[in-house]
Coordinates of C-alpha atoms in Angstrom, one line a residue:
M1 CA -52.7 49.1 18.2
R2 CA -50.2 49.3 15.4
W3 CA -47.6 46.5 15.1
Q4 CA -44.2 47.6 14.1
F5 CA -41.8 45.1 12.5
R6 CA -38.1 45.9 12.7
R7 CA -35.3 44.2 10.8
K8 CA -33.4 41.9 13.0
S9 CA -29.8 42.8 13.7
G10 CA -27.0 40.4 12.9
A11 CA -26.7 39.4 16.5
T12 CA -30.4 38.7 16.9
R13 CA -30.4 36.5 13.8
L14 CA -27.4 34.6 15.1
L15 CA -29.2 34.1 18.4
W16 CA -32.3 32.8 16.7
T17 CA -30.2 30.5 14.5
L18 CA -28.5 29.0 17.5
F19 CA -31.8 28.6 19.3
G20 CA -33.2 26.9 16.3
A21 CA -30.2 24.6 16.1
C22 CA -30.4 23.6 19.7
L23 CA -34.2 23.1 19.4
V24 CA -33.7 20.8 16.4
A25 CA -31.0 18.8 18.2
A26 CA -33.1 18.5 21.3
V27 CA -36.1 17.2 19.4
I28 CA -34.3 14.9 17.0
G29 CA -31.7 13.8 19.6
Y30 CA -28.6 13.5 17.5
K31 CA -26.1 11.2 19.1
P32 CA -22.6 12.5 19.9
V33 CA -20.0 11.8 17.3
V34 CA -16.4 10.7 18.1
I35 CA -13.7 11.1 15.5
V36 CA -10.4 9.2 15.6
H37 CA -7.6 10.3 13.3
G38 CA -5.2 8.3 11.2
L39 CA -1.4 8.0 10.7
F40 CA 0.5 11.3 11.0
D41 CA -2.8 13.2 11.4
S42 CA -4.1 15.4 14.2
S43 CA -7.4 16.9 15.2
G44 CA -6.8 19.9 13.0
Q45 CA -7.3 17.9 9.8
F46 CA -11.0 17.5 10.4
V47 CA -12.3 21.1 10.1
E48 CA -14.4 20.3 7.0
L49 CA -15.9 17.1 8.4
L50 CA -16.9 19.1 11.5
R51 CA -18.5 21.7 9.3
F52 CA -20.4 19.0 7.3
I53 CA -21.8 17.5 10.5
N54 CA -22.8 20.8 12.0
Q55 CA -24.6 21.8 8.8
S56 CA -26.5 18.6 8.4
H57 CA -27.1 17.7 12.1
P58 CA -27.1 21.1 14.0
G59 CA -26.2 20.9 17.6
T60 CA -24.4 17.6 17.4
N61 CA -21.7 17.1 20.1
V62 CA -18.6 16.2 18.1
S63 CA -15.3 15.2 19.7
V64 CA -12.1 14.9 17.7
I65 CA -9.8 13.0 20.0
D66 CA -6.5 14.8 20.2
L67 CA -4.1 12.0 21.1
F68 CA -1.1 10.3 19.4
D69 CA -0.9 13.1 16.9
R70 CA 1.6 13.1 14.0
S71 CA 4.8 11.1 14.8
S72 CA 3.2 9.8 18.0
S73 CA 0.7 7.9 15.7
L74 CA 3.6 5.5 15.0
Q75 CA 3.3 4.1 18.6
P76 CA 2.0 0.5 18.9
L77 CA -1.7 0.2 18.3
W78 CA -2.5 -1.6 21.6
K79 CA -1.0 1.4 23.4
Q80 CA -3.1 3.8 21.3
V81 CA -6.2 1.7 21.9
E82 CA -5.8 2.1 25.6
G83 CA -5.2 5.8 25.4
F84 CA -8.1 6.5 23.1
K85 CA -10.3 4.2 25.2
E86 CA -9.6 6.2 28.3
A87 CA -10.4 9.5 26.5
I88 CA -13.6 8.2 24.8
Y89 CA -15.2 6.3 27.7
P90 CA -16.4 9.4 29.6
I91 CA -18.1 10.6 26.4
M92 CA -19.9 7.2 26.2
Q93 CA -20.9 7.4 29.8
N94 CA -22.5 10.8 29.2
A95 CA -24.5 9.6 26.2
A96 CA -27.5 7.6 27.3
D97 CA -28.6 6.9 23.7
G98 CA -25.1 5.9 22.5
V99 CA -22.5 7.5 20.2
H100 CA -21.2 7.2 16.7
F101 CA -17.7 6.5 15.6
I102 CA -16.0 8.0 12.5
C103 CA -12.6 6.5 12.4
Y104 CA -10.2 7.4 9.6
S105 CA -7.4 5.3 8.1
Q106 CA -5.3 3.8 10.9
G107 CA -7.9 5.1 13.3
G108 CA -10.3 2.6 12.0
L109 CA -8.1 -0.2 13.3
I110 CA -7.8 1.6 16.6
C111 CA -11.6 1.8 16.9
R112 CA -11.9 -1.9 16.2
G113 CA -9.5 -2.5 19.1
I114 CA -11.7 -0.4 21.3
L115 CA -14.9 -2.0 20.2
S116 CA -13.5 -5.5 20.7
T117 CA -12.1 -5.0 24.1
L118 CA -14.7 -2.7 25.7
P119 CA -17.5 -4.9 27.0
N120 CA -20.0 -2.1 27.8
H121 CA -19.5 0.3 24.9
N122 CA -22.6 2.0 23.4
V123 CA -21.4 2.7 19.8
H124 CA -24.3 2.8 17.4
S125 CA -22.7 3.5 14.0
F126 CA -19.1 2.5 13.4
I127 CA -18.1 4.3 10.3
S128 CA -14.7 3.1 9.0
L129 CA -13.4 5.8 6.6
S130 CA -10.7 4.4 4.2
S131 CA -9.1 2.2 6.9
P132 CA -6.9 -0.9 6.1
Q133 CA -9.2 -3.2 8.0
A134 CA -7.9 -6.4 6.3
G135 CA -4.3 -5.2 6.4
Q136 CA -1.8 -3.2 4.3
Y137 CA 0.6 -4.4 1.5
G138 CA 1.8 -1.8 -0.9
D139 CA 4.7 0.5 -2.0
T140 CA 3.0 3.7 -1.1
D141 CA 4.6 7.1 -0.4
Y142 CA 4.0 6.4 3.3
L143 CA 6.0 3.2 3.1
K144 CA 8.9 4.9 1.3
Y145 CA 9.0 7.7 3.8
L146 CA 8.9 5.4 6.9
F147 CA 11.1 2.6 5.5
P148 CA 13.3 4.0 2.7
Q149 CA 15.4 0.8 2.8
F150 CA 12.5 -1.6 2.3
M151 CA 10.1 -2.4 -0.4
K152 CA 6.8 -4.2 0.2
S153 CA 8.4 -7.5 -0.9
N154 CA 11.0 -7.5 1.9
L155 CA 9.4 -5.4 4.7
F156 CA 8.3 -8.6 6.4
H157 CA 11.9 -9.1 7.5
F158 CA 11.5 -6.1 9.8
C159 CA 7.8 -5.9 10.6
Y160 CA 7.4 -9.4 12.0
T161 CA 10.0 -8.9 14.7
V162 CA 9.7 -7.7 18.2
V163 CA 11.2 -4.4 17.2
G164 CA 9.0 -4.0 14.2
Q165 CA 5.8 -4.6 16.2
R166 CA 6.6 -1.4 18.2
I167 CA 5.7 0.6 15.1
S168 CA 2.0 1.0 14.3
I169 CA 2.1 0.3 10.6
C170 CA 3.8 -3.1 11.2
N171 CA 0.9 -4.0 13.5
Y172 CA -1.3 -4.3 10.4
W173 CA 1.3 -5.0 7.7
K174 CA 0.0 -8.2 6.0
D175 CA 2.3 -9.9 3.5
P176 CA 0.3 -12.4 1.5
H177 CA 3.4 -14.3 0.6
H178 CA 4.5 -14.8 4.2
T179 CA 1.2 -15.6 5.9
D180 CA 2.7 -17.9 8.6
M181 CA 5.1 -15.1 9.6
Y182 CA 2.3 -12.6 9.7
V183 CA 0.1 -14.9 11.8
N184 CA 2.9 -15.6 14.3
G185 CA 4.4 -12.1 14.2
S186 CA 1.5 -9.7 14.1
D187 CA 0.5 -8.7 17.7
Y188 CA -2.5 -6.7 16.6
L189 CA -4.3 -7.4 13.4
A190 CA -3.8 -11.2 13.6
L191 CA -5.3 -11.2 17.1
L192 CA -8.3 -8.9 16.1
N193 CA -9.0 -11.2 13.2
S194 CA -8.5 -14.3 15.3
E195 CA -6.1 -15.5 12.7
R196 CA -3.9 -16.6 15.6
P197 CA -5.4 -18.5 18.5
N198 CA -6.8 -16.0 20.8
P199 CA -8.4 -16.9 24.2
N200 CA -10.4 -13.7 24.1
S201 CA -11.9 -14.2 20.6
T202 CA -15.4 -15.1 21.8
V203 CA -15.6 -12.2 24.2
W204 CA -14.2 -9.8 21.7
K205 CA -16.7 -10.9 19.1
K206 CA -19.6 -10.4 21.5
N207 CA -18.2 -6.9 22.3
F208 CA -17.8 -6.0 18.7
L209 CA -21.3 -7.1 17.8
R210 CA -22.8 -4.5 20.3
I211 CA -22.5 -2.0 17.4
K212 CA -25.7 -1.4 15.5
K213 CA -24.3 -0.5 12.1
L214 CA -20.9 -1.1 10.4
V215 CA -20.2 1.3 7.4
L216 CA -17.1 0.5 5.4
I217 CA -16.0 3.3 3.0
G218 CA -13.3 3.2 0.4
G219 CA -12.5 3.6 -3.3
P220 CA -10.1 2.6 -6.1
D221 CA -8.3 6.0 -6.3
D222 CA -7.3 6.1 -2.7
G223 CA -3.6 5.7 -3.5
V224 CA -2.6 4.7 0.1
I225 CA -4.7 1.8 1.3
T226 CA -3.4 -1.2 -0.6
P227 CA -5.3 -3.0 -1.9
W228 CA -8.1 -0.4 -1.6
Q229 CA -10.6 -3.2 -1.0
S230 CA -8.9 -3.7 2.4
S231 CA -11.1 -0.8 3.5
Q232 CA -14.0 -3.2 3.0
F233 CA -12.2 -6.3 4.3
G234 CA -11.1 -7.5 0.9
F235 CA -7.5 -8.5 0.5
Y236 CA -4.9 -10.2 -1.6
N237 CA -4.4 -14.0 -1.9
D238 CA -0.9 -15.3 -2.4
N239 CA -1.1 -14.4 -6.1
E240 CA -1.9 -10.8 -5.2
T241 CA -5.5 -11.2 -6.6
V242 CA -8.0 -9.4 -4.5
V243 CA -10.5 -11.7 -2.7
E244 CA -13.6 -9.7 -1.7
I245 CA -15.1 -9.6 1.8
K246 CA -17.7 -12.3 1.3
D247 CA -15.1 -14.8 0.1
Q248 CA -12.7 -14.1 2.9
D249 CA -12.1 -16.8 5.5
L250 CA -12.7 -14.3 8.3
Y251 CA -16.1 -13.6 6.9
L252 CA -17.1 -17.1 6.0
R253 CA -16.1 -18.4 9.5
D254 CA -17.6 -15.2 11.1
V255 CA -14.6 -15.0 13.3
F256 CA -15.5 -11.6 14.8
G257 CA -19.0 -10.9 13.5
L258 CA -19.0 -9.7 9.9
K259 CA -21.3 -12.4 8.7
T260 CA -23.6 -11.9 11.6
L261 CA -23.7 -8.1 10.9
N262 CA -24.6 -8.8 7.3
A263 CA -27.3 -11.3 8.3
R264 CA -28.7 -8.7 10.6
G265 CA -28.8 -6.1 7.8
D266 CA -26.3 -4.0 9.6
L267 CA -23.2 -4.2 7.3
F268 CA -22.9 -1.5 4.6
L269 CA -20.2 -0.9 1.9
C270 CA -19.9 2.5 0.3
S271 CA -17.4 2.7 -2.6
M272 CA -16.5 6.0 -4.3
A273 CA -14.1 6.6 -7.2
G274 CA -12.0 9.8 -7.6
V275 CA -11.2 10.3 -3.9
E276 CA -7.5 10.4 -2.8
H277 CA -6.7 9.1 0.6
V278 CA -6.2 12.5 2.3
K279 CA -9.4 13.9 0.9
W280 CA -12.0 11.4 2.4
H281 CA -12.9 13.5 5.4
S282 CA -13.1 16.8 3.5
N283 CA -15.1 15.6 0.5
D284 CA -18.8 16.7 0.7
T285 CA -20.0 14.1 -1.7
V286 CA -18.4 11.4 0.5
F287 CA -20.1 12.8 3.5
N288 CA -23.5 13.2 1.8
T289 CA -23.4 9.8 0.2
C290 CA -21.7 7.6 2.7
I291 CA -21.8 9.2 6.2
E292 CA -24.6 11.6 6.8
K293 CA -27.5 9.2 7.0
W294 CA -25.8 7.1 9.7
L295 CA -25.4 10.0 12.2
I296 CA -28.9 9.9 13.7

């Protein structure tokens, strides 16, 4: 009998490639990935990140949640938390082994709200991608666009009012020179950080600590997150000197679990220079260095 080998057609090669990808995914068991966008973004901004994930982890189920896009991202963060939670919960329910979060910019704070208030979530890796986790205080282009009549030094007059708290950025605006006003006026970040008495703080901490890994990504050339160390829970003192995460009161008192995560060996900081804020999710070096290994 003579065996005849024929060159595979393009369609045949594609079928075998897809079959191989599905087989790899089935054997390795990649967890689904949920992506939450940031201020003024939409799901369309994450094409490159989707490509990176599909190349490195073939067959991964990736969901970019298409809610509160563009100008709607200015809505209050608690409202966004509830909306994203409703959309994401069915994905969690269908993922017996858990899911991963990649949460960009303002989306990182939304994800913290979800993780703190959802008692039965199954998030494995929470990857916070250039997110102002400790707050925002800077004269950036975003600020000038949103509040042309304000500078960072006087935005507190507006942000810490009932009206101001209806705008998302004011929910995490943290003026280091007016700490009392921030603590009493912030309806979102001050509660998440338990900087204001919060009857839910113990439960929220327990919920948050259900995550298996916390990955905090940021860098000095971001240009938007101010100070950039806020992406890793560092922030200004009243002299506008940055106090790093391990010297922050919220870490030292372990108010929502950062110190516990570090003691468990589950807190990771990834810093990278030369990356502008809008490029974090499309930079292959960022993905290869800071994200890829946590998506298993």
